[in-house]
Short mmCIF file of C-alpha atoms in Angstrom, two decimals:
data_model
loop_
_atom_site.label_atom_id
_atom_site.label_comp_id
_atom_site.label_asym_id
_atom_site.label_seq_id
_atom_site.Cartn_x
_atom_site.Cartn_y
_atom_site.Cartn_z
CA UNK A 951 -88.10 6.06 100.09
CA UNK A 952 -84.99 4.20 101.17
CA UNK A 953 -82.78 6.47 99.04
CA UNK A 954 -84.29 9.63 100.55
CA UNK A 955 -83.90 8.30 104.08
CA UNK A 956 -80.29 7.34 103.43
CA UNK A 957 -79.57 10.75 101.94
CA UNK A 958 -81.18 12.37 104.98
CA UNK A 959 -78.83 10.46 107.28
CA UNK A 960 -80.58 7.22 108.25
CA UNK A 961 -78.64 3.97 108.44
CA UNK A 962 -79.55 0.85 106.47
CA UNK A 963 -81.48 -0.97 109.24
CA UNK A 964 -83.62 2.13 109.79
CA UNK A 965 -84.32 2.70 106.11
CA UNK A 966 -85.23 -0.97 105.63
CA UNK A 967 -87.60 -1.00 108.62
CA UNK A 968 -89.39 2.24 107.71
CA UNK A 969 -89.79 1.23 104.08
CA UNK A 970 -90.98 -2.25 105.03
CA UNK A 971 -93.63 -0.96 107.43
CA UNK A 972 -94.95 1.79 105.16
CA UNK A 973 -95.21 -0.48 102.13
CA UNK A 974 -96.88 -3.17 104.26
CA UNK A 975 -99.51 -0.72 105.50
CA UNK A 976 -100.21 0.84 102.10
CA UNK A 977 -100.33 -2.54 100.36
CA UNK A 978 -102.97 -3.73 102.83
CA UNK A 979 -105.04 -0.59 102.28
CA UNK A 980 -104.16 1.06 105.58
CA UNK A 981 -103.38 4.27 103.75
CA UNK A 982 -103.57 6.37 106.90
CA UNK A 983 -100.43 4.67 108.24
CA UNK A 984 -98.64 3.98 104.98
CA UNK A 985 -96.61 6.04 102.57
CA UNK A 986 -98.71 9.13 103.32
CA UNK A 987 -96.62 9.47 106.52
CA UNK A 988 -93.24 9.37 104.78
CA UNK A 989 -92.70 13.16 104.45
CA UNK A 990 -93.47 13.58 108.15
CA UNK A 991 -90.90 10.92 109.07
CA UNK A 992 -88.27 12.63 106.93
CA UNK A 993 -89.10 15.93 108.62
CA UNK A 994 -88.57 14.31 112.02
CA UNK A 995 -85.25 12.86 110.89
CA UNK A 996 -84.06 16.17 109.45
CA UNK A 997 -85.04 18.09 112.57
CA UNK A 998 -83.33 15.70 114.98
CA UNK A 999 -86.48 14.38 116.64
CA UNK A 1000 -85.60 10.91 115.33
CA UNK A 1001 -82.12 9.41 115.53
CA UNK A 1002 -81.39 7.91 112.12
CA UNK A 1003 -78.44 5.90 113.42
CA UNK A 1004 -79.59 4.54 116.77
CA UNK A 1005 -77.74 2.08 118.96
CA UNK A 1006 -80.57 -0.15 120.15
CA UNK A 1007 -79.90 -1.81 123.50
CA UNK A 1008 -81.79 -4.95 124.50
CA UNK A 1009 -81.91 -6.41 128.00
CA UNK A 1010 -83.42 -9.80 128.82
CA UNK A 1011 -84.80 -9.03 132.29
CA UNK A 1012 -86.38 -12.44 132.86
CA UNK A 1013 -86.73 -15.59 130.72
CA UNK A 1014 -89.99 -14.26 129.26
CA UNK A 1015 -89.52 -10.49 129.65
CA UNK A 1016 -87.27 -8.10 127.77
CA UNK A 1017 -86.73 -4.34 127.44
CA UNK A 1018 -85.51 -2.56 124.33
CA UNK A 1019 -84.10 0.98 124.49
CA UNK A 1020 -84.68 2.36 120.99
CA UNK A 1021 -82.24 5.30 121.39
CA UNK A 1022 -84.86 7.65 119.88
CA UNK A 1023 -84.69 5.85 116.54
CA UNK A 1024 -87.53 5.10 114.18
CA UNK A 1025 -90.33 3.19 115.87
CA UNK A 1026 -90.52 0.82 112.91
CA UNK A 1027 -86.99 -0.43 113.58
CA UNK A 1028 -87.75 -0.76 117.28
CA UNK A 1029 -90.99 -2.60 116.53
CA UNK A 1030 -89.46 -5.21 114.26
CA UNK A 1031 -86.49 -5.74 116.61
CA UNK A 1032 -88.74 -6.02 119.67
CA UNK A 1033 -91.13 -8.52 118.10
CA UNK A 1034 -88.14 -10.60 116.97
CA UNK A 1035 -86.79 -10.67 120.53
CA UNK A 1036 -90.25 -11.59 121.82
CA UNK A 1037 -90.54 -14.46 119.34
CA UNK A 1038 -87.11 -15.76 120.31
CA UNK A 1039 -88.09 -15.77 123.98
CA UNK A 1040 -91.56 -17.22 123.36
CA UNK A 1041 -90.04 -20.11 121.44
CA UNK A 1042 -88.39 -21.10 124.74
CA UNK A 1043 -90.98 -20.04 127.31
CA UNK A 1044 -94.30 -20.26 125.43
CA UNK A 1045 -95.28 -16.65 126.19
CA UNK A 1046 -93.04 -13.58 126.19
CA UNK A 1047 -93.34 -9.80 126.44
CA UNK A 1048 -91.01 -7.02 125.35
CA UNK A 1049 -91.39 -3.39 126.38
CA UNK A 1050 -89.82 -0.62 124.29
CA UNK A 1051 -88.75 2.80 125.49
CA UNK A 1052 -87.26 5.93 123.91
CA UNK A 1053 -88.93 5.26 120.58
CA UNK A 1054 -90.97 7.20 118.04
CA UNK A 1055 -94.12 6.65 115.96
CA UNK A 1056 -94.09 3.08 114.65
CA UNK A 1057 -96.76 3.33 111.96
CA UNK A 1058 -99.40 0.60 111.72
CA UNK A 1059 -99.50 -1.56 114.83
CA UNK A 1060 -100.38 -4.63 112.77
CA UNK A 1061 -97.01 -4.66 111.02
CA UNK A 1062 -95.40 -6.27 114.05
CA UNK A 1063 -98.16 -8.64 115.12
CA UNK A 1064 -98.36 -9.84 111.50
CA UNK A 1065 -94.61 -10.43 111.40
CA UNK A 1066 -95.00 -12.77 114.36
CA UNK A 1067 -98.12 -14.49 112.99
CA UNK A 1068 -96.40 -15.21 109.68
CA UNK A 1069 -93.67 -16.92 111.70
CA UNK A 1070 -96.23 -19.13 113.47
CA UNK A 1071 -96.88 -17.10 116.65
CA UNK A 1072 -99.88 -15.21 117.95
CA UNK A 1073 -98.99 -11.69 119.00
CA UNK A 1074 -100.22 -8.41 120.45
CA UNK A 1075 -98.82 -4.98 119.52
CA UNK A 1076 -99.58 -1.79 121.46
CA UNK A 1077 -98.43 1.80 121.27
CA UNK A 1078 -99.46 5.16 122.68
CA UNK A 1079 -99.36 8.67 121.27
CA UNK A 1080 -99.76 12.30 122.22
CA UNK A 1081 -103.14 13.54 123.46
CA UNK A 1082 -105.72 13.83 120.68
CA UNK A 1083 -108.68 11.88 122.12
CA UNK A 1084 -111.18 13.10 124.71
CA UNK A 1085 -112.12 11.04 127.73
CA UNK A 1086 -115.71 9.78 127.88
CA UNK A 1087 -117.84 12.89 128.57
CA UNK A 1088 -114.70 15.03 128.22
CA UNK A 1089 -114.20 18.17 126.15
CA UNK A 1090 -110.42 18.24 125.77
CA UNK A 1091 -107.83 15.79 124.46
CA UNK A 1092 -106.23 13.52 127.06
CA UNK A 1093 -105.51 10.07 125.57
CA UNK A 1094 -103.71 9.19 122.40
CA UNK A 1095 -105.32 7.04 119.71
CA UNK A 1096 -103.50 4.17 121.49
CA UNK A 1097 -103.81 1.34 118.95
CA UNK A 1098 -104.28 -2.35 119.70
CA UNK A 1099 -103.23 -5.02 117.22
CA UNK A 1100 -103.49 -8.80 117.45
CA UNK A 1101 -102.66 -11.45 114.89
CA UNK A 1102 -102.80 -15.24 114.86
CA UNK A 1103 -101.56 -17.66 112.19
CA UNK A 1104 -104.08 -19.41 109.96
CA UNK A 1105 -102.59 -22.37 108.10
CA UNK A 1106 -103.02 -21.98 104.36
CA UNK A 1107 -103.97 -18.30 104.34
CA UNK A 1108 -103.05 -14.89 105.68
CA UNK A 1109 -103.22 -14.47 109.48
CA UNK A 1110 -106.30 -13.35 111.33
CA UNK A 1111 -105.44 -9.73 112.07
CA UNK A 1112 -107.00 -7.11 114.35
CA UNK A 1113 -105.73 -3.52 114.23
CA UNK A 1114 -107.79 -0.73 115.73
CA UNK A 1115 -107.43 2.65 117.35
CA UNK A 1116 -109.11 3.15 120.70
CA UNK A 1117 -110.51 6.41 119.31
CA UNK A 1118 -113.58 6.60 117.04
CA UNK A 1119 -111.05 6.61 114.19
CA UNK A 1120 -107.30 7.02 113.94
CA UNK A 1121 -106.19 10.63 113.42
CA UNK A 1122 -104.39 9.82 110.17
CA UNK A 1123 -107.42 7.87 108.97
CA UNK A 1124 -109.47 11.04 109.40
CA UNK A 1125 -106.81 13.01 107.49
CA UNK A 1126 -107.36 10.64 104.56
CA UNK A 1127 -111.16 10.83 104.85
CA UNK A 1128 -111.14 14.62 105.00
CA UNK A 1129 -108.91 14.81 101.91
CA UNK A 1130 -111.26 12.54 99.98
CA UNK A 1131 -114.67 13.67 101.25
CA UNK A 1132 -114.09 17.25 102.39
CA UNK A 1133 -115.45 16.73 105.90
CA UNK A 1134 -115.33 14.32 108.83
CA UNK A 1135 -117.97 11.65 109.54
CA UNK A 1136 -120.32 12.43 112.45
CA UNK A 1137 -119.33 11.37 115.97
CA UNK A 1138 -115.62 11.11 115.21
CA UNK A 1139 -114.36 14.49 116.49
CA UNK A 1140 -115.70 17.33 118.63
CA UNK A 1141 -115.13 21.07 118.76
CA UNK A 1142 -114.44 23.05 121.93
CA UNK A 1143 -118.15 23.05 122.81
CA UNK A 1144 -118.56 19.30 122.34
CA UNK A 1145 -120.44 19.49 119.03
CA UNK A 1146 -119.41 17.42 116.01
CA UNK A 1147 -116.40 18.93 114.24
CA UNK A 1148 -116.66 19.08 110.45
CA UNK A 1149 -112.88 19.30 109.92
CA UNK A 1150 -109.73 18.44 111.85
CA UNK A 1151 -108.93 22.15 112.02
CA UNK A 1152 -112.17 22.63 113.99
CA UNK A 1153 -111.53 19.61 116.20
CA UNK A 1154 -110.61 20.05 119.83
CA UNK A 1155 -110.38 16.27 120.24
CA UNK A 1156 -111.39 12.98 118.71
CA UNK A 1157 -114.11 10.96 120.39
CA UNK A 1158 -113.15 7.64 122.00
CA UNK A 1159 -114.17 4.35 120.39
CA UNK A 1160 -117.90 3.94 121.02
CA UNK A 1161 -118.80 7.58 120.44
CA UNK A 1162 -120.86 9.73 122.78
CA UNK A 1163 -123.05 6.93 124.11
CA UNK A 1164 -120.48 4.18 124.58
CA UNK A 1165 -117.16 6.00 124.66
CA UNK A 1166 -116.39 4.63 128.12
CA UNK A 1167 -115.30 1.44 126.35
CA UNK A 1168 -112.78 3.17 124.11
CA UNK A 1169 -111.51 5.30 126.98
CA UNK A 1170 -110.99 2.19 129.11
CA UNK A 1171 -109.09 0.40 126.35
CA UNK A 1172 -106.94 3.51 125.85
CA UNK A 1173 -106.12 3.47 129.56
CA UNK A 1174 -105.02 -0.17 129.32
CA UNK A 1175 -102.70 0.64 126.41
CA UNK A 1176 -101.39 3.70 128.23
CA UNK A 1177 -100.41 1.67 131.28
CA UNK A 1178 -98.57 -0.87 129.13
CA UNK A 1179 -96.79 1.72 126.98
CA UNK A 1180 -95.99 4.41 129.54
CA UNK A 1181 -95.80 2.76 132.96
CA UNK A 1182 -94.35 -0.60 131.90
CA UNK A 1183 -92.09 1.08 129.33
CA UNK A 1184 -91.04 3.82 131.83
CA UNK A 1185 -92.08 6.61 129.45
CA UNK A 1186 -94.32 9.66 129.96
CA UNK A 1187 -98.02 9.04 129.45
CA UNK A 1188 -99.64 10.44 126.31
CA UNK A 1189 -100.97 13.65 127.85
CA UNK A 1190 -97.35 14.73 128.46
CA UNK A 1191 -95.89 13.68 125.08
CA UNK A 1192 -94.88 16.10 122.36
CA UNK A 1193 -97.32 16.50 119.50
CA UNK A 1194 -96.51 14.34 116.49
CA UNK A 1195 -97.48 17.21 114.17
CA UNK A 1196 -94.94 19.59 115.73
CA UNK A 1197 -94.00 22.38 115.77
CA UNK A 1198 -91.02 20.97 117.70
CA UNK A 1199 -89.24 18.53 115.39
CA UNK A 1200 -85.91 18.67 117.21
CA UNK A 1201 -86.82 17.07 120.55
CA UNK A 1202 -87.29 13.27 120.76
CA UNK A 1203 -90.83 12.23 121.74
CA UNK A 1204 -89.73 9.12 123.69
CA UNK A 1205 -92.68 6.85 122.99
CA UNK A 1206 -93.27 3.39 124.40
CA UNK A 1207 -94.48 0.23 122.66
CA UNK A 1208 -95.45 -3.09 124.19
CA UNK A 1209 -95.43 -6.51 122.53
CA UNK A 1210 -96.61 -9.92 123.69
CA UNK A 1211 -96.06 -13.15 121.78
CA UNK A 1212 -97.61 -16.59 122.34
CA UNK A 1213 -96.47 -19.89 120.84
CA UNK A 1214 -99.61 -21.90 119.95
CA UNK A 1215 -97.68 -25.19 120.10
CA UNK A 1216 -97.33 -24.79 123.87
CA UNK A 1217 -101.11 -24.62 124.27
CA UNK A 1218 -102.18 -27.40 121.88
CA UNK A 1219 -100.81 -29.62 119.11
CA UNK A 1220 -100.31 -27.93 115.76
CA UNK A 1221 -102.90 -30.14 114.04
CA UNK A 1222 -105.50 -29.30 116.69
CA UNK A 1223 -104.73 -25.60 116.43
CA UNK A 1224 -105.15 -25.67 112.65
CA UNK A 1225 -108.44 -27.57 112.88
CA UNK A 1226 -109.90 -25.25 115.50
CA UNK A 1227 -108.91 -22.11 113.60
CA UNK A 1228 -110.41 -23.56 110.42
CA UNK A 1229 -113.67 -24.49 112.20
CA UNK A 1230 -113.96 -20.99 113.68
CA UNK A 1231 -113.34 -19.22 110.38
CA UNK A 1232 -115.59 -21.56 108.40
CA UNK A 1233 -118.47 -20.92 110.81
CA UNK A 1234 -117.79 -17.17 110.79
CA UNK A 1235 -117.80 -16.93 106.99
CA UNK A 1236 -120.98 -19.00 106.76
CA UNK A 1237 -123.02 -16.45 108.71
CA UNK A 1238 -125.73 -14.51 106.84
CA UNK A 1239 -124.95 -10.94 105.81
CA UNK A 1240 -127.10 -7.89 105.15
CA UNK A 1241 -128.04 -7.45 101.46
CA UNK A 1242 -125.12 -6.35 99.32
CA UNK A 1243 -122.50 -7.08 101.97
CA UNK A 1244 -120.47 -10.03 103.22
CA UNK A 1245 -119.20 -11.07 106.62
CA UNK A 1246 -115.43 -11.34 106.84
CA UNK A 1247 -112.86 -12.34 109.41
CA UNK A 1248 -110.64 -9.64 110.93
CA UNK A 1249 -107.87 -8.86 108.48
CA UNK A 1250 -109.64 -10.45 105.53
CA UNK A 1251 -110.53 -7.13 103.81
CA UNK A 1252 -106.90 -6.02 104.13
CA UNK A 1253 -105.63 -9.33 102.73
CA UNK A 1254 -107.95 -9.01 99.73
CA UNK A 1255 -106.88 -5.41 99.17
CA UNK A 1256 -103.23 -6.48 99.36
CA UNK A 1257 -103.82 -9.00 96.56
CA UNK A 1258 -105.37 -6.28 94.41
CA UNK A 1259 -102.66 -3.70 95.11
CA UNK A 1260 -99.83 -6.14 94.46
CA UNK A 1261 -101.38 -6.60 91.05
CA UNK A 1262 -102.52 -3.04 90.27
CA UNK A 1263 -100.25 -0.89 92.45
CA UNK A 1264 -100.75 1.41 95.43
CA UNK A 1265 -102.94 4.47 94.74
CA UNK A 1266 -101.29 7.76 95.69
CA UNK A 1267 -103.29 10.96 96.18
CA UNK A 1268 -102.08 14.28 94.74
CA UNK A 1269 -100.95 15.73 98.08
CA UNK A 1270 -98.81 12.68 98.89
CA UNK A 1271 -97.31 12.60 95.39
CA UNK A 1272 -96.46 16.29 95.65
CA UNK A 1273 -94.69 15.63 98.97
CA UNK A 1274 -92.66 12.85 97.37
CA UNK A 1275 -91.71 15.11 94.48
CA UNK A 1276 -90.44 17.78 96.87
CA UNK A 1277 -88.30 15.25 98.72
CA UNK A 1278 -86.96 13.76 95.49
CA UNK A 1279 -85.92 17.21 94.27
CA UNK A 1280 -84.34 18.15 97.60
CA UNK A 1281 -82.23 14.98 97.79
CA UNK A 1282 -81.59 14.46 94.09
CA UNK A 1283 -83.46 11.17 93.97
CA UNK A 1284 -85.43 9.95 90.95
CA UNK A 1285 -89.18 9.67 91.39
CA UNK A 1286 -90.80 6.26 90.85
CA UNK A 1287 -92.63 5.83 87.57
CA UNK A 1288 -96.39 5.66 88.15
CA UNK A 1289 -98.28 2.69 86.71
CA UNK A 1290 -101.03 5.00 85.44
CA UNK A 1291 -102.44 8.48 85.93
#
């Protein structure tokens, strides 16, 4: 991937950030936001939507508040830079926030909260997107999928990690499901009349988190993310953003992201923090489960999948592999050798 991005005009920091985020997502089993997106990112770079050689500009506006202008570069680069600035500030102030403007799609929100958690911080990561999700009781798309991620360090194991769309499911997650199963699950998307859509082609909008009965909760969370990522980041709100799927791949989308980092040591001694996290997780994992299942902490399934995929490799579906082959041929880059299949 890095060789294709470089050949397409991206600089080294951009190629490193995109590759890091996509491999992180796919390794953890978040296939919807992993390498499946790579051809789309290359298309955006080729068309001029994304600046492959951005000059990121950071301004520390207060001891605990910063703003990063991403210069229409890859959102992955902006995300990793912003969370690094937030960690640096939080190490001095205890809590810090960084808003990002003039960015693009940043992939899986958890990539950035996890980066902070692995460095000993707790962190939130937010982003917005173009309108694909209906309001509660609505028939047309208004909100984006507007993800929320949170991660906190757990001594001796992978961080506790939350990463969720404020829609019934992330759009790219439904792309993966439709490829594998041939149709969408019920109460994930609606057609123009408000009935369940069987395919994304039929879908007028996704339903908010909570579905028809409780979608007010997802719509409210989406509004919170929208305020952070459009108002605080001084970007357009999602309803006015260009569609990620095109057809315009020459105009920057100018997305916003918002990050908040907390230093646990400011709140309690490190030994106390470790003991309280361990007590919480031990009690959680000791709870009874329905037959054939197990209760797990947030992020635990992804951590287990990452162990398996580091050993066995990342599965790649035929459509994604075909897209990689086309890019390899176009840019004269050798394809990776598959482990099997």
